[in-house]
PDB file of C-alpha atoms in Angstrom:
ATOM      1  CA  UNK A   1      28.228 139.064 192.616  1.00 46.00           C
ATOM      2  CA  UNK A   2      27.870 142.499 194.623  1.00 48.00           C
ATOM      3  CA  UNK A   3      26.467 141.154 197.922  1.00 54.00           C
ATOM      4  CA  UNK A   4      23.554 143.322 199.801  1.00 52.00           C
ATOM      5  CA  UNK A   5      25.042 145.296 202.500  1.00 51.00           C
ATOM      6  CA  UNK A   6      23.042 144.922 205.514  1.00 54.00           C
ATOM      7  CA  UNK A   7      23.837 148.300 206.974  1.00 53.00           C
ATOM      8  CA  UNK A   8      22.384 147.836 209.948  1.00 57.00           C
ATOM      9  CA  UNK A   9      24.299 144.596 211.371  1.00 62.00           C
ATOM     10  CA  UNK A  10      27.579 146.783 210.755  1.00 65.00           C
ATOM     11  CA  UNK A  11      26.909 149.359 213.342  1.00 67.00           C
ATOM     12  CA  UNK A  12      30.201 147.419 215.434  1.00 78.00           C
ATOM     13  CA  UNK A  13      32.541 147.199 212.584  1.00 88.00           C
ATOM     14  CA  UNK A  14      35.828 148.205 213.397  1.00 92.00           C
ATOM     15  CA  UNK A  15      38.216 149.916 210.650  1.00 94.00           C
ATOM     16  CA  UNK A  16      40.937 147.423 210.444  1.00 96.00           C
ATOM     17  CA  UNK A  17      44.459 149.542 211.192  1.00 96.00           C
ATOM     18  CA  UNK A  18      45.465 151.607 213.585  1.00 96.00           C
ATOM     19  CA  UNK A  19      47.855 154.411 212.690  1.00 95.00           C
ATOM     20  CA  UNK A  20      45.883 154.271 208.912  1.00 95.00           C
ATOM     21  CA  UNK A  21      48.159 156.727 206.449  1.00 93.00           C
ATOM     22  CA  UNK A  22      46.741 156.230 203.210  1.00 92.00           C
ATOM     23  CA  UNK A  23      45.170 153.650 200.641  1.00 92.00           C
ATOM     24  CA  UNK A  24      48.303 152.153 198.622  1.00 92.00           C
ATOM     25  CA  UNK A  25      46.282 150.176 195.750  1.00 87.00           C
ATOM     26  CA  UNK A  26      42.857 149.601 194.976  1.00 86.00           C
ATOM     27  CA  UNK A  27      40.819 146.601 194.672  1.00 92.00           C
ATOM     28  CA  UNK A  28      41.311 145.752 190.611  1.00 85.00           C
ATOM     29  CA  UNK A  29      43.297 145.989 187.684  1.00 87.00           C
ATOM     30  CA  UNK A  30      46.399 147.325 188.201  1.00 83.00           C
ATOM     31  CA  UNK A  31      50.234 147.353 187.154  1.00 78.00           C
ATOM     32  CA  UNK A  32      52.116 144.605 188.538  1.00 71.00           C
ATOM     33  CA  UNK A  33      54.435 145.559 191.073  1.00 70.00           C
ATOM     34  CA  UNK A  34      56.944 142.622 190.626  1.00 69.00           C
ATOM     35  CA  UNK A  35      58.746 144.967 188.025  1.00 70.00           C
ATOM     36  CA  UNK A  36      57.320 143.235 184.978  1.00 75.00           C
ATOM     37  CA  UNK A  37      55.103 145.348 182.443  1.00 78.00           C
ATOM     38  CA  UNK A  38      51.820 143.597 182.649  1.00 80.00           C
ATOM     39  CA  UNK A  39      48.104 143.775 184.552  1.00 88.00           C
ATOM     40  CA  UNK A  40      47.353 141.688 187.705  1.00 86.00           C
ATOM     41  CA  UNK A  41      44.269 141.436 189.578  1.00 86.00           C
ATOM     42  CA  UNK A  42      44.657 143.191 193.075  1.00 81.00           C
ATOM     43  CA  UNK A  43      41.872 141.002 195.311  1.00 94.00           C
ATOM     44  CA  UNK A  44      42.283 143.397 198.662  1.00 96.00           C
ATOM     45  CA  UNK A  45      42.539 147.028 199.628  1.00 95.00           C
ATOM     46  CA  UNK A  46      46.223 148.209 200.481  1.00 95.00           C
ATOM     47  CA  UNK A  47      46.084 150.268 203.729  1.00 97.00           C
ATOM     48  CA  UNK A  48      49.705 151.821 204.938  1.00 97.00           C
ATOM     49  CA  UNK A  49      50.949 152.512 208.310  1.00 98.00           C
ATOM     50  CA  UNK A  50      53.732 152.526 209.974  1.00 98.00           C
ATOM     51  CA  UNK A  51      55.346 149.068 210.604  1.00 98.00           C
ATOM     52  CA  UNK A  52      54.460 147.807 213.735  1.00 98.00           C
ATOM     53  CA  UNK A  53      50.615 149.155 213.967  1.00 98.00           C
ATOM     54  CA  UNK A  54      48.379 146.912 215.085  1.00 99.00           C
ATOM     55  CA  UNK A  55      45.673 145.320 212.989  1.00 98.00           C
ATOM     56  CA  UNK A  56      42.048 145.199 214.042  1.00 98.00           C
ATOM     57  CA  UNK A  57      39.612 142.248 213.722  1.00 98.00           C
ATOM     58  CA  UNK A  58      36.795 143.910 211.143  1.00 96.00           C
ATOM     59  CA  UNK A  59      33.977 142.024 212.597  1.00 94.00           C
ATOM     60  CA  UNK A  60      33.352 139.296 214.872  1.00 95.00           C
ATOM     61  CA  UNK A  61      34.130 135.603 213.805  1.00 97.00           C
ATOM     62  CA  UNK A  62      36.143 132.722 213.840  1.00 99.00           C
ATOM     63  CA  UNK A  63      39.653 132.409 212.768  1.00 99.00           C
ATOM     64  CA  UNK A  64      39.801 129.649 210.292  1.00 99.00           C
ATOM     65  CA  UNK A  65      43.408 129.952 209.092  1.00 98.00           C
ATOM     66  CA  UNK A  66      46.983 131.025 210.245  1.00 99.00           C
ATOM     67  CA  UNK A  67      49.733 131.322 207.131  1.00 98.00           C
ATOM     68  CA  UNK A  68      53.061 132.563 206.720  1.00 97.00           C
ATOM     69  CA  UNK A  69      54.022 130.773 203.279  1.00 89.00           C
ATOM     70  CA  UNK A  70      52.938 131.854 200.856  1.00 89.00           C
ATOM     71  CA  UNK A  71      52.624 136.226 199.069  1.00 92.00           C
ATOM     72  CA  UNK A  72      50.724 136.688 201.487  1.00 95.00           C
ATOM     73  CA  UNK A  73      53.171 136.537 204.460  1.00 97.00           C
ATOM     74  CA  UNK A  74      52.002 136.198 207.595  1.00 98.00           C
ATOM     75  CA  UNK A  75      48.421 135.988 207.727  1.00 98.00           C
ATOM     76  CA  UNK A  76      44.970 135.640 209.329  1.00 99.00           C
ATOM     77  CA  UNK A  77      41.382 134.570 208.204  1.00 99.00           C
ATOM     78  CA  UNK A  78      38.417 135.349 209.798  1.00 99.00           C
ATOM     79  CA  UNK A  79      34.863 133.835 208.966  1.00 98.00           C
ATOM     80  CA  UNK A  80      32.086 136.365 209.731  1.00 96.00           C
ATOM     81  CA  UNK A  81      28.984 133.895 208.565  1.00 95.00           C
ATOM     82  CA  UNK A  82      28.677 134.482 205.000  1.00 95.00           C
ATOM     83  CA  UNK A  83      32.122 136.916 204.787  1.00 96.00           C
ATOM     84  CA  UNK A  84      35.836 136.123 205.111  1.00 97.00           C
ATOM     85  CA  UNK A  85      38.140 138.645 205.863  1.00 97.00           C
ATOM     86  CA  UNK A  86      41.588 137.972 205.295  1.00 98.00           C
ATOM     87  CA  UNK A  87      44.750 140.045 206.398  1.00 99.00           C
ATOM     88  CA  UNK A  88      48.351 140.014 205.221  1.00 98.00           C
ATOM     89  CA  UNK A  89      51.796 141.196 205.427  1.00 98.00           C
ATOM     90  CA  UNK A  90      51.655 140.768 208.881  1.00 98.00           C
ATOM     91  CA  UNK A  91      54.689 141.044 211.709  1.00 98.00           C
ATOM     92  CA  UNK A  92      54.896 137.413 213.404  1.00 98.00           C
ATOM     93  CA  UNK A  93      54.895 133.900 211.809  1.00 98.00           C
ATOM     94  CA  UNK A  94      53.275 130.414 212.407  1.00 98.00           C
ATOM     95  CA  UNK A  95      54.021 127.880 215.158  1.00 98.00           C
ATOM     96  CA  UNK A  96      51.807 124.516 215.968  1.00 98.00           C
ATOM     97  CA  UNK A  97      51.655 123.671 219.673  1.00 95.00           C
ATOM     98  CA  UNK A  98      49.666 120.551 220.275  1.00 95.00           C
ATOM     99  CA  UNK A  99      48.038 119.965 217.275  1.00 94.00           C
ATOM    100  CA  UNK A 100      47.127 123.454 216.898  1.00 97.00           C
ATOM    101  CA  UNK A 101      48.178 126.541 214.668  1.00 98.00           C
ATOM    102  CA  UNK A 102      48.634 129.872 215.074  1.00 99.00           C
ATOM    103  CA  UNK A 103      49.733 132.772 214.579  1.00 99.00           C
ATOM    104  CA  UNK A 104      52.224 134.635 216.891  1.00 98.00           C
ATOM    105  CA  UNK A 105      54.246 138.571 217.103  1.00 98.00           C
ATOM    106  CA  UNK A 106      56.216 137.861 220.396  1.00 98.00           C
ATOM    107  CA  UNK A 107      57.378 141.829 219.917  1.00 97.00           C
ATOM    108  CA  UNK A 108      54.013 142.641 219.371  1.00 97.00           C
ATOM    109  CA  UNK A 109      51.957 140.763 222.394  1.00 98.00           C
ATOM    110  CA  UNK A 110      49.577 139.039 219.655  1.00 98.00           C
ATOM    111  CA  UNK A 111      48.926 135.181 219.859  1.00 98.00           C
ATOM    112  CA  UNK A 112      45.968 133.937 217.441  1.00 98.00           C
ATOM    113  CA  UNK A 113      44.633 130.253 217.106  1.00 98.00           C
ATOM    114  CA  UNK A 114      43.013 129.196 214.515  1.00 98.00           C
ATOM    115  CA  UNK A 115      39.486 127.938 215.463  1.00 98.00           C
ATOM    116  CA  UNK A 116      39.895 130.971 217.723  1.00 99.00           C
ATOM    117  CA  UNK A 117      36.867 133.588 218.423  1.00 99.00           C
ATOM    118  CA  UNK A 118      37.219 136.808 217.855  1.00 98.00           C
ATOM    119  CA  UNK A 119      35.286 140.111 218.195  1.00 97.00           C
ATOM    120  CA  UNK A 120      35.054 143.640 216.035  1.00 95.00           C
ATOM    121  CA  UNK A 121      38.147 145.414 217.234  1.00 96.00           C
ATOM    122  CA  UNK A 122      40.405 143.202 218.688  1.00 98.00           C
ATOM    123  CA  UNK A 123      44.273 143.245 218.130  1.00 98.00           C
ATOM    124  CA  UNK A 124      45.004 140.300 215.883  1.00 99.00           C
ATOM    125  CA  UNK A 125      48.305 141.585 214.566  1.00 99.00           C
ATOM    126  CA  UNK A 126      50.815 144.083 213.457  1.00 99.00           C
ATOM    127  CA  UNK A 127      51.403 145.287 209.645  1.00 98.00           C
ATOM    128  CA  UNK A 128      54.714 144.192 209.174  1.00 98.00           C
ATOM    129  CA  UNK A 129      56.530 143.263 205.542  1.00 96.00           C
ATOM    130  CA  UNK A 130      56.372 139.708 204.970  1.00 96.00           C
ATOM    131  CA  UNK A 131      55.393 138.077 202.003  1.00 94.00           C
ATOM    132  CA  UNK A 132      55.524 139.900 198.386  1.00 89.00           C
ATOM    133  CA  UNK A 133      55.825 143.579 199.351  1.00 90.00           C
ATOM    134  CA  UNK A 134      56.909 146.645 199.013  1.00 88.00           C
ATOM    135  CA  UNK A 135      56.271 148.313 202.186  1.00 93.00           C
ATOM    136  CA  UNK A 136      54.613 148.010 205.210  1.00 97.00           C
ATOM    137  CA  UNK A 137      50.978 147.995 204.933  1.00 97.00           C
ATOM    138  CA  UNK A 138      48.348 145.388 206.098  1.00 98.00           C
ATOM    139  CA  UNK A 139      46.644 143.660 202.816  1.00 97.00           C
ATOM    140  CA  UNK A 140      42.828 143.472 203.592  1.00 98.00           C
ATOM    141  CA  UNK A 141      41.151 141.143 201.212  1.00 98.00           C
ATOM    142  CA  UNK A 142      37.262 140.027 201.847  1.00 97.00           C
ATOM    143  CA  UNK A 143      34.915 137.423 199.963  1.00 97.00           C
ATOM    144  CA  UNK A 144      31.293 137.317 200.609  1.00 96.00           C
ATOM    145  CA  UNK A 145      29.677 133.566 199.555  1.00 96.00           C
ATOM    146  CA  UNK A 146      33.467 132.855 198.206  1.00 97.00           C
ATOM    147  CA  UNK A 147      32.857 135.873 195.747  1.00 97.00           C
ATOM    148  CA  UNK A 148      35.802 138.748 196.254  1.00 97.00           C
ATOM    149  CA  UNK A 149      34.148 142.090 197.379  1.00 96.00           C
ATOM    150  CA  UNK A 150      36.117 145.624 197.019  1.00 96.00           C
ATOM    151  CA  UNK A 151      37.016 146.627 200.909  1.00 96.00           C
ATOM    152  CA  UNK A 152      36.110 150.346 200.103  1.00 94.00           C
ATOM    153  CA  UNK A 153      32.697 149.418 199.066  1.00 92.00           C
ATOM    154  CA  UNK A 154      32.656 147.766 203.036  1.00 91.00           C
ATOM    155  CA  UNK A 155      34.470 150.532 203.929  1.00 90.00           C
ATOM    156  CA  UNK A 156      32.191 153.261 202.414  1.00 87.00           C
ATOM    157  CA  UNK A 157      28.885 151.419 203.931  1.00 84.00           C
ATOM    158  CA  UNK A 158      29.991 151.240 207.476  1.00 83.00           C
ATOM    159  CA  UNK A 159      31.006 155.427 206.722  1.00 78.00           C
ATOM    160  CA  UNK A 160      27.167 155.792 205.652  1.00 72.00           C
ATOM    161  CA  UNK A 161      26.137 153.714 208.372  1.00 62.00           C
ATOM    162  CA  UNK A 162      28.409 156.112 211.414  1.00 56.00           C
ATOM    163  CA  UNK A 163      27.588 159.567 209.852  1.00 58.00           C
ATOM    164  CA  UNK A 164      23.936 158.268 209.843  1.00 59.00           C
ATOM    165  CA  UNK A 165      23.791 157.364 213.615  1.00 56.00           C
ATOM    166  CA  UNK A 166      26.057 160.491 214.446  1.00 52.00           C
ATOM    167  CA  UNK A 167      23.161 162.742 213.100  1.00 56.00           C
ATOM    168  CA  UNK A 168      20.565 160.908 214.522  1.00 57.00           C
ATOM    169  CA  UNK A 169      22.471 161.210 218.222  1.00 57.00           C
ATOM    170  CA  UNK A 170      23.752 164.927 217.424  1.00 53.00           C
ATOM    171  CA  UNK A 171      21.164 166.552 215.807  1.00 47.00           C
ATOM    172  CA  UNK A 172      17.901 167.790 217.965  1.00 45.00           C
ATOM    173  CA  UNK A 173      14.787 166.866 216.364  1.00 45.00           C
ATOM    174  CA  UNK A 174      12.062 169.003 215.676  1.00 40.00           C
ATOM    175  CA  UNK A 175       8.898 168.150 216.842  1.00 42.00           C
ATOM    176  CA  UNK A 176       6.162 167.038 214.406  1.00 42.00           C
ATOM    177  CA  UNK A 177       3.851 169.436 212.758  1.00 41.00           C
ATOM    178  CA  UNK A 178       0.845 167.524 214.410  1.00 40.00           C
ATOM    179  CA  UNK A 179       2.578 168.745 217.927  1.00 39.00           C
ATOM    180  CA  UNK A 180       3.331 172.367 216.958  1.00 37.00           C
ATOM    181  CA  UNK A 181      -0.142 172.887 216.333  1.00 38.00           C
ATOM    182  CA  UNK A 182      -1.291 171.486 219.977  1.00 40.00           C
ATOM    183  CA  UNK A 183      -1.726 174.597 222.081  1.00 40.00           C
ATOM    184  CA  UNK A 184       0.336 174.702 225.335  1.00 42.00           C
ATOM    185  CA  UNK A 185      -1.910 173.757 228.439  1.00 44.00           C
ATOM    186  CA  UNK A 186      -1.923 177.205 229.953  1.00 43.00           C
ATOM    187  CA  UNK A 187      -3.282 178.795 225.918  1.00 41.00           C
ATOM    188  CA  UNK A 188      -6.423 176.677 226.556  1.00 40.00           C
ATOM    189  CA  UNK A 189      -9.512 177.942 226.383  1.00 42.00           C
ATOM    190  CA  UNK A 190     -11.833 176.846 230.174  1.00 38.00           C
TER     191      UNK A 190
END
C-alpha cells in the first residue's frame, strides 16, 4: 500500500540527522550484511554520520516506545497519526524510573519518555552503533496504517514540497495579462 502524500501538511518536516554524509542502504532487497550469501528485506533508509550526531524528530507525535534489545539497538518510536517513524542504532540505552521508560544519552544531553510529545525537529538522540551494525548511522524506518513506506519516497516529497515554496517566496511574479493591459492612471484619456 503506497499511502497518498499529503504534501501540504509536510511543510514542518524536519530531515532526521544532523551531520547527514550519505545514504548507506536502501529501502528493499538487498545482500545481507551478517556475512551470509543470501537476500534480506531492508524495512528503513540507512543515513551515515558521524557517531555522535544528533537525530531529529521527523514530525510531530508521540513517543510510543523506548528499546535497546533487540537489532535495532537503542531506539525510539514516534506516532505521527496514521505514520510511525522509528529510529535505530542510537547512542544511549533504556532505564524505567517510576513506572516509566525511556530512553537516555547522558553524553549526549537527550532524555525521551515514552508517552512523551514531541515536535518536527527536536533532538531525540544521537546515531551511535548499537544493535546489528556496521557503522554508525541512524536506521530510519516508517509505516503508514502499519504498512512499511520507503523513507526516500518521504524524503523526496518533503524536497518537492521546499523547492516548491522556495520559488514561490524567491521568484517575483509577473503580473497577469488582464493587468498589463490596464493603462497606467496618468495614460488615460479625460
Amino acid at each position: 500500500m503506497t499511502p497518498q502524500f499529503a504534501y501540504s501538511e509536510w511543510a514542518g518536516a524536519s530531515f532526521p540527522v544532523e551531520d547527514f554524509q550519505a545514504y548507506t542502504s536502501p529501502f528493499g532487497y538487498r545482500q545481507s550484511v551478517s556475512g551470509y550469501n543470501y537476500q534480506e528485506f531492508h524495512y528503513g533508509l540507512d543515513l551515515a554520520a558521524p557517531r555522535g550526531s544528533y537525530i531529529r524528530n521527523w514530525w510531530s507525535g508521540t513517543v510510543v516506545e523506548v528499546s535497546d534489545n533487540s537489532n535495532c539497538g537503542t531506539s525510539v518510536v514516534v506516532e505521527s497519526g496514521r505514520w510511525l517513524h522509528i529510529y535505530c542504532h542510537m547512542e544511549g540505552h533504556v532505564e524505567t524510573s517510576g513506572g516509566r521508560k525511556y530512553m537516555i544519552d547522558r553524553a549526549g544531553g537527550v532524555q525521551i519518555f515514552e508517552g512523551q510529545e514531541v515536535t518536527a525537529g527536536q533532538r531525540i538522540g544521537r546515531v551511535g552503533m548499537t544493535g546489528r551494525t556496521t557503522g554508525p548511522h541512524l536506521h530510519w524506518g516508517m509505516k503508514y496504517d502499519n504498512n512499511w513506506v520507503d523513507p526516500a519516497l518521504v524524503l523526496r516529497a518533503m524536497y518537492g514540497l521546499q523547492q516548491q515554496q522556495i520559488s514561490r517566496n524567491s521568484i517575483p511574479q509577473l503580473p497577469t495579462q488582464q493587468a498589463r493591459l490596464q493603462p497606467e492612471a496618468g495614460d488615460r484619456a479625460q
